[in-house]
Amino acid sequence: MRPLIAGNWKMNTLRADGSALVAGLVEQRSRKDPGCDILVCPPFISLGLIEDIISGSPILLGAQDCHKEEFGAYTGGISAAMLSDAGCGFVILGHSERRAQNYETDLLVSQKVSAAHANDLVSIVCVGETLIDRDAGSTLSVVEEQLLGSVPKNANAKNTIIAYEPVWAIGTGKTPTTMQITEVHDHLRVLLENHFAEGGGFRILYGGSMNSSNAGEILSVKNVNGGLVGGASLTVKDFWAICTSF
Ligand code: PEP
């Protein structure tokens, strides 16, 4: 399967920064196909701007969240229908920052995933343990509960991507060992095969302090089908180096 490298810009970039960043990626991608799909997920307000710049290039566009409802009295909300209308093909859902800061539960994440699918968006569903979970030996049971609770039963390999993101590795510069990554990704693969149609075909991304130095090793792990990149997706140099490190 063709791997995916996704950039989660989080709440970063003003118009000029985002434009320059994505224009640089379009330029690099026009010279070389690195053998993976490349996705950028800017803040909602920049989606139109970024969509204009990537138009005609193979760079893909996604958002970082969506509301579970389509329309209505939800002040500040952005729906999956709006994202689709804005040119997005993807949406990150259940990121640990939203689970922690916005009290998002597995049930809410699964409702958002269903809304995304109903609007032809591919959802990137994030799961991952805290350091407390890992120290307690609960990593596999935690990611299992999140996966089965956050991904609707009718999800398939075309409309859903899983991202394993250990909470303690996000933005910290710490990464699990390749053995630890292998253990979790293999477990997720078995769960996908046992619970979903085409479970063997789902892409499972790794995310958490991925950078140009560690990407090659992490991306060579079996059942790692790409990366979800935060901090290192904010410069062309770092992000492109990750994209070309397969
Ligand atoms: C993320 O937040 O999805 C992420 C992987 O962040 P970072 O790469 O900065 O750890």
Tab-separated table of N, CA and C in Angstrom, residues 28-138:
chain	number	residue	atom	x	y	z
A	28	GLN	N	8.697	21.185	-4.334
A	28	GLN	CA	9.485	19.952	-4.166
A	28	GLN	C	8.791	18.784	-4.854
A	29	ARG	N	7.473	18.699	-4.632
A	29	ARG	CA	6.721	17.557	-5.169
A	29	ARG	C	6.676	17.588	-6.698
A	30	SER	N	6.768	18.804	-7.301
A	30	SER	CA	6.732	18.896	-8.765
A	30	SER	C	8.016	18.330	-9.374
A	31	ARG	N	9.087	18.281	-8.542
A	31	ARG	CA	10.371	17.772	-9.049
A	31	ARG	C	10.518	16.275	-8.827
A	32	LYS	N	9.804	15.746	-7.778
A	32	LYS	CA	10.051	14.345	-7.429
A	32	LYS	C	8.834	13.733	-6.747
A	33	ASP	N	8.511	12.492	-7.138
A	33	ASP	CA	7.496	11.729	-6.399
A	33	ASP	C	8.240	10.899	-5.367
A	34	PRO	N	8.080	11.205	-4.086
A	34	PRO	CA	8.854	10.467	-3.078
A	34	PRO	C	8.288	9.074	-2.793
A	35	GLY	N	7.205	8.709	-3.473
A	35	GLY	CA	6.665	7.357	-3.285
A	35	GLY	C	5.652	7.277	-2.155
A	36	CYS	N	5.223	8.428	-1.663
A	36	CYS	CA	4.168	8.426	-0.645
A	36	CYS	C	3.173	9.532	-0.980
A	37	ASP	N	1.960	9.409	-0.434
A	37	ASP	CA	1.002	10.504	-0.541
A	37	ASP	C	1.359	11.545	0.518
A	38	ILE	N	1.110	12.800	0.189
A	38	ILE	CA	1.466	13.895	1.111
A	38	ILE	C	0.209	14.713	1.397
A	39	LEU	N	-0.058	14.882	2.682
A	39	LEU	CA	-1.276	15.573	3.127
A	39	LEU	C	-0.897	16.717	4.054
A	40	VAL	N	-1.530	17.873	3.868
A	40	VAL	CA	-1.349	18.963	4.836
A	40	VAL	C	-2.693	19.262	5.494
A	41	CYS	N	-2.642	19.493	6.804
A	41	CYS	CA	-3.850	19.799	7.576
A	41	CYS	C	-3.654	21.132	8.284
A	42	PRO	N	-3.949	22.231	7.578
A	42	PRO	CA	-3.776	23.562	8.169
A	42	PRO	C	-4.966	23.913	9.075
A	43	PRO	N	-4.889	25.033	9.785
A	43	PRO	CA	-6.046	25.502	10.553
A	43	PRO	C	-7.233	25.763	9.616
A	44	PHE	N	-8.443	25.634	10.149
A	44	PHE	CA	-9.660	25.829	9.335
A	44	PHE	C	-9.596	27.091	8.480
A	45	ILE	N	-9.158	28.198	9.118
A	45	ILE	CA	-9.266	29.488	8.448
A	45	ILE	C	-8.359	29.604	7.225
A	46	SER	N	-7.343	28.733	7.159
A	46	SER	CA	-6.416	28.784	6.019
A	46	SER	C	-6.775	27.790	4.921
A	47	LEU	N	-7.824	27.005	5.109
A	47	LEU	CA	-8.102	25.933	4.148
A	47	LEU	C	-8.284	26.464	2.715
A	48	GLY	N	-9.041	27.556	2.567
A	48	GLY	CA	-9.302	28.097	1.221
A	48	GLY	C	-8.022	28.559	0.550
A	49	LEU	N	-7.217	29.267	1.325
A	49	LEU	CA	-5.945	29.790	0.833
A	49	LEU	C	-5.021	28.646	0.379
A	50	ILE	N	-4.916	27.635	1.236
A	50	ILE	CA	-4.008	26.514	0.938
A	50	ILE	C	-4.550	25.707	-0.237
A	51	GLU	N	-5.859	25.565	-0.285
A	51	GLU	CA	-6.481	24.808	-1.384
A	51	GLU	C	-6.151	25.468	-2.736
A	52	ASP	N	-6.150	26.795	-2.779
A	52	ASP	CA	-5.800	27.497	-4.025
A	52	ASP	C	-4.359	27.195	-4.433
A	53	ILE	N	-3.466	27.136	-3.461
A	53	ILE	CA	-2.037	26.944	-3.791
A	53	ILE	C	-1.747	25.508	-4.229
A	54	ILE	N	-2.425	24.520	-3.602
A	54	ILE	CA	-2.119	23.128	-3.974
A	54	ILE	C	-2.921	22.663	-5.194
A	55	SER	N	-3.875	23.466	-5.622
A	55	SER	CA	-4.727	23.085	-6.740
A	55	SER	C	-3.876	22.668	-7.951
A	56	GLY	N	-4.162	21.499	-8.493
A	56	GLY	CA	-3.403	20.999	-9.642
A	56	GLY	C	-2.169	20.216	-9.250
A	57	SER	N	-1.804	20.216	-7.980
A	57	SER	CA	-0.659	19.412	-7.522
A	57	SER	C	-1.190	18.181	-6.782
A	58	PRO	N	-0.326	17.164	-6.568
A	58	PRO	CA	-0.818	15.959	-5.874
A	58	PRO	C	-0.881	16.118	-4.356
A	59	ILE	N	-0.520	17.286	-3.820
A	59	ILE	CA	-0.591	17.482	-2.365
A	59	ILE	C	-2.066	17.458	-1.944
A	60	LEU	N	-2.347	16.730	-0.872
A	60	LEU	CA	-3.731	16.540	-0.416
A	60	LEU	C	-4.052	17.493	0.731
A	61	LEU	N	-5.360	17.786	0.884
A	61	LEU	CA	-5.778	18.758	1.891
A	61	LEU	C	-6.698	18.110	2.927
A	62	GLY	N	-6.429	18.410	4.194
A	62	GLY	CA	-7.291	17.892	5.256
A	62	GLY	C	-7.453	18.920	6.356
A	63	ALA	N	-8.373	18.626	7.283
A	63	ALA	CA	-8.611	19.499	8.433
A	63	ALA	C	-8.242	18.738	9.708
A	64	GLN	N	-8.321	19.440	10.823
A	64	GLN	CA	-7.836	18.863	12.093
A	64	GLN	C	-8.957	18.412	13.011
A	65	ASP	N	-10.200	18.651	12.601
A	65	ASP	CA	-11.350	18.273	13.426
A	65	ASP	C	-12.608	18.573	12.622
A	66	CYS	N	-13.747	18.037	13.035
A	66	CYS	CA	-15.032	18.506	12.517
A	66	CYS	C	-16.087	18.283	13.581
A	67	HIS	N	-17.221	18.938	13.409
A	67	HIS	CA	-18.363	18.751	14.317
A	67	HIS	C	-19.066	17.458	13.941
A	68	LYS	N	-19.818	16.897	14.887
A	68	LYS	CA	-20.550	15.655	14.572
A	68	LYS	C	-21.842	15.925	13.801
A	69	GLU	N	-22.349	17.174	13.882
A	69	GLU	CA	-23.590	17.509	13.179
A	69	GLU	C	-23.252	18.221	11.860
A	70	GLU	N	-24.232	18.218	10.933
A	70	GLU	CA	-23.971	18.826	9.612
A	70	GLU	C	-24.135	20.338	9.612
A	71	PHE	N	-25.254	20.806	10.202
A	71	PHE	CA	-25.562	22.238	10.243
A	71	PHE	C	-26.323	22.511	11.539
A	72	GLY	N	-26.413	23.759	11.903
A	72	GLY	CA	-27.290	24.090	13.023
A	72	GLY	C	-26.680	25.076	13.981
A	73	ALA	N	-27.326	25.185	15.136
A	73	ALA	CA	-26.947	26.190	16.137
A	73	ALA	C	-25.785	25.677	16.980
A	74	TYR	N	-24.606	25.645	16.376
A	74	TYR	CA	-23.385	25.189	17.058
A	74	TYR	C	-22.318	26.257	16.848
A	75	THR	N	-22.402	27.325	17.619
A	75	THR	CA	-21.544	28.485	17.422
A	75	THR	C	-20.066	28.076	17.428
A	76	GLY	N	-19.377	28.472	16.394
A	76	GLY	CA	-17.952	28.156	16.294
A	76	GLY	C	-17.679	26.805	15.650
A	77	GLY	N	-18.724	26.032	15.398
A	77	GLY	CA	-18.530	24.691	14.847
A	77	GLY	C	-18.234	24.712	13.352
A	78	ILE	N	-17.523	23.681	12.897
A	78	ILE	CA	-17.257	23.496	11.458
A	78	ILE	C	-17.649	22.055	11.146
A	79	SER	N	-18.532	21.877	10.181
A	79	SER	CA	-19.025	20.520	9.916
A	79	SER	C	-18.226	19.824	8.822
A	80	ALA	N	-18.418	18.509	8.760
A	80	ALA	CA	-17.768	17.710	7.716
A	80	ALA	C	-18.239	18.161	6.333
A	81	ALA	N	-19.527	18.541	6.242
A	81	ALA	CA	-20.048	19.018	4.951
A	81	ALA	C	-19.290	20.270	4.504
A	82	MET	N	-18.988	21.143	5.455
A	82	MET	CA	-18.257	22.384	5.121
A	82	MET	C	-16.825	22.063	4.689
A	83	LEU	N	-16.228	21.086	5.341
A	83	LEU	CA	-14.848	20.717	4.982
A	83	LEU	C	-14.801	20.141	3.571
A	84	SER	N	-15.762	19.292	3.289
A	84	SER	CA	-15.830	18.689	1.966
A	84	SER	C	-16.029	19.797	0.913
A	85	ASP	N	-16.915	20.720	1.235
A	85	ASP	CA	-17.223	21.841	0.344
A	85	ASP	C	-15.996	22.737	0.140
A	86	ALA	N	-15.118	22.784	1.156
A	86	ALA	CA	-13.920	23.631	1.075
A	86	ALA	C	-12.767	22.930	0.345
A	87	GLY	N	-13.000	21.691	-0.092
A	87	GLY	CA	-11.964	21.001	-0.861
A	87	GLY	C	-11.146	20.000	-0.074
A	88	CYS	N	-11.526	19.753	1.185
A	88	CYS	CA	-10.794	18.755	1.979
A	88	CYS	C	-11.174	17.347	1.547
A	89	GLY	N	-10.210	16.458	1.634
A	89	GLY	CA	-10.491	15.038	1.421
A	89	GLY	C	-10.297	14.240	2.695
A	90	PHE	N	-9.718	14.866	3.710
A	90	PHE	CA	-9.326	14.157	4.936
A	90	PHE	C	-9.672	14.999	6.163
A	91	VAL	N	-9.816	14.328	7.296
A	91	VAL	CA	-9.941	15.053	8.561
A	91	VAL	C	-9.329	14.207	9.688
A	92	ILE	N	-8.524	14.857	10.508
A	92	ILE	CA	-7.942	14.195	11.690
A	92	ILE	C	-9.013	14.216	12.781
A	93	LEU	N	-9.267	13.077	13.393
A	93	LEU	CA	-10.284	13.025	14.458
A	93	LEU	C	-9.730	12.282	15.678
A	94	GLY	N	-10.144	12.727	16.859
A	94	GLY	CA	-9.722	12.051	18.091
A	94	GLY	C	-8.272	12.281	18.441
A	95	HIS	N	-7.694	13.384	17.965
A	95	HIS	CA	-6.314	13.690	18.363
A	95	HIS	C	-6.261	13.824	19.881
A	96	SER	N	-5.161	13.393	20.482
A	96	SER	CA	-5.095	13.382	21.957
A	96	SER	C	-5.236	14.782	22.549
A	97	GLU	N	-4.826	15.811	21.781
A	97	GLU	CA	-5.004	17.176	22.299
A	97	GLU	C	-6.487	17.512	22.393
A	98	ARG	N	-7.269	17.071	21.426
A	98	ARG	CA	-8.720	17.326	21.492
A	98	ARG	C	-9.373	16.421	22.534
A	99	ARG	N	-8.898	15.186	22.648
A	99	ARG	CA	-9.463	14.306	23.684
A	99	ARG	C	-9.228	14.929	25.064
A	100	ALA	N	-8.018	15.498	25.273
A	100	ALA	CA	-7.677	16.039	26.600
A	100	ALA	C	-8.245	17.449	26.808
A	101	GLN	N	-8.090	18.312	25.799
A	101	GLN	CA	-8.459	19.725	26.002
A	101	GLN	C	-9.946	19.980	25.782
A	102	ASN	N	-10.589	19.142	24.978
A	102	ASN	CA	-12.007	19.372	24.656
A	102	ASN	C	-12.879	18.216	25.151
A	103	TYR	N	-12.303	17.387	25.997
A	103	TYR	CA	-13.044	16.280	26.636
A	103	TYR	C	-13.748	15.399	25.607
A	104	GLU	N	-13.075	15.099	24.510
A	104	GLU	CA	-13.714	14.266	23.490
A	104	GLU	C	-13.633	12.797	23.897
A	105	THR	N	-14.776	12.135	23.870
A	105	THR	CA	-14.846	10.716	24.222
A	105	THR	C	-14.761	9.865	22.960
A	106	ASP	N	-14.564	8.557	23.152
A	106	ASP	CA	-14.570	7.646	22.011
A	106	ASP	C	-15.900	7.743	21.253
A	107	LEU	N	-17.002	7.856	22.004
A	107	LEU	CA	-18.323	7.923	21.352
A	107	LEU	C	-18.420	9.164	20.456
A	108	LEU	N	-17.996	10.304	20.989
A	108	LEU	CA	-18.057	11.532	20.187
A	108	LEU	C	-17.161	11.403	18.960
A	109	VAL	N	-15.970	10.844	19.151
A	109	VAL	CA	-15.057	10.684	18.006
A	109	VAL	C	-15.724	9.800	16.949
A	110	SER	N	-16.383	8.717	17.389
A	110	SER	CA	-17.007	7.822	16.394
A	110	SER	C	-18.153	8.536	15.665
A	111	GLN	N	-18.860	9.428	16.359
A	111	GLN	CA	-19.927	10.189	15.691
A	111	GLN	C	-19.333	11.150	14.653
A	112	LYS	N	-18.197	11.738	14.998
A	112	LYS	CA	-17.518	12.624	14.041
A	112	LYS	C	-17.020	11.822	12.826
A	113	VAL	N	-16.504	10.631	13.095
A	113	VAL	CA	-16.012	9.788	11.988
A	113	VAL	C	-17.177	9.467	11.040
A	114	SER	N	-18.323	9.129	11.609
A	114	SER	CA	-19.494	8.833	10.761
A	114	SER	C	-19.897	10.060	9.948
A	115	ALA	N	-19.856	11.239	10.580
A	115	ALA	CA	-20.188	12.477	9.852
A	115	ALA	C	-19.187	12.688	8.722
A	116	ALA	N	-17.928	12.437	8.993
A	116	ALA	CA	-16.888	12.587	7.963
A	116	ALA	C	-17.172	11.648	6.788
A	117	HIS	N	-17.466	10.388	7.115
A	117	HIS	CA	-17.701	9.408	6.042
A	117	HIS	C	-18.932	9.781	5.211
A	118	ALA	N	-19.961	10.292	5.885
A	118	ALA	CA	-21.188	10.675	5.173
A	118	ALA	C	-20.913	11.829	4.202
A	119	ASN	N	-19.798	12.511	4.407
A	119	ASN	CA	-19.451	13.655	3.540
A	119	ASN	C	-18.194	13.386	2.714
A	120	ASP	N	-17.928	12.097	2.509
A	120	ASP	CA	-16.830	11.668	1.624
A	120	ASP	C	-15.455	12.113	2.090
A	121	LEU	N	-15.283	12.252	3.394
A	121	LEU	CA	-13.949	12.569	3.920
A	121	LEU	C	-13.324	11.288	4.465
A	122	VAL	N	-12.038	11.144	4.257
A	122	VAL	CA	-11.291	10.050	4.887
A	122	VAL	C	-10.931	10.512	6.300
A	123	SER	N	-11.276	9.707	7.308
A	123	SER	CA	-10.914	10.127	8.668
A	123	SER	C	-9.601	9.490	9.091
A	124	ILE	N	-8.799	10.292	9.749
A	124	ILE	CA	-7.553	9.797	10.352
A	124	ILE	C	-7.823	9.765	11.848
A	125	VAL	N	-8.040	8.570	12.372
A	125	VAL	CA	-8.467	8.426	13.766
A	125	VAL	C	-7.252	8.146	14.650
A	126	CYS	N	-7.044	9.020	15.638
A	126	CYS	CA	-5.859	8.913	16.490
A	126	CYS	C	-6.157	8.117	17.761
A	127	VAL	N	-5.212	7.257	18.107
A	127	VAL	CA	-5.271	6.520	19.373
A	127	VAL	C	-3.874	6.575	19.993
A	128	GLY	N	-3.802	6.424	21.300
A	128	GLY	CA	-2.473	6.412	21.920
A	128	GLY	C	-2.567	6.496	23.426
A	129	GLU	N	-1.581	5.895	24.071
A	129	GLU	CA	-1.580	5.803	25.527
A	129	GLU	C	-0.819	6.958	26.173
A	130	THR	N	-1.154	7.274	27.404
A	130	THR	CA	-0.373	8.235	28.183
A	130	THR	C	0.811	7.494	28.799
A	131	LEU	N	1.704	8.262	29.408
A	131	LEU	CA	2.844	7.623	30.079
A	131	LEU	C	2.367	6.786	31.266
A	132	ILE	N	1.326	7.257	31.922
A	132	ILE	CA	0.773	6.491	33.059
A	132	ILE	C	0.262	5.138	32.561
A	133	ASP	N	-0.443	5.159	31.428
A	133	ASP	CA	-0.932	3.892	30.845
A	133	ASP	C	0.243	2.968	30.524
A	134	ARG	N	1.265	3.550	29.894
A	134	ARG	CA	2.399	2.703	29.483
A	134	ARG	C	3.088	2.103	30.706
A	135	ASP	N	3.326	2.943	31.723
A	135	ASP	CA	4.005	2.444	32.919
A	135	ASP	C	3.172	1.380	33.636
A	136	ALA	N	1.844	1.474	33.467
A	136	ALA	CA	0.958	0.490	34.113
A	136	ALA	C	0.827	-0.782	33.264
A	137	GLY	N	1.489	-0.809	32.118
A	137	GLY	CA	1.412	-1.990	31.247
A	137	GLY	C	0.089	-2.067	30.487
A	138	SER	N	-0.615	-0.929	30.358
A	138	SER	CA	-1.960	-0.957	29.741
A	138	SER	C	-1.984	-0.471	28.297
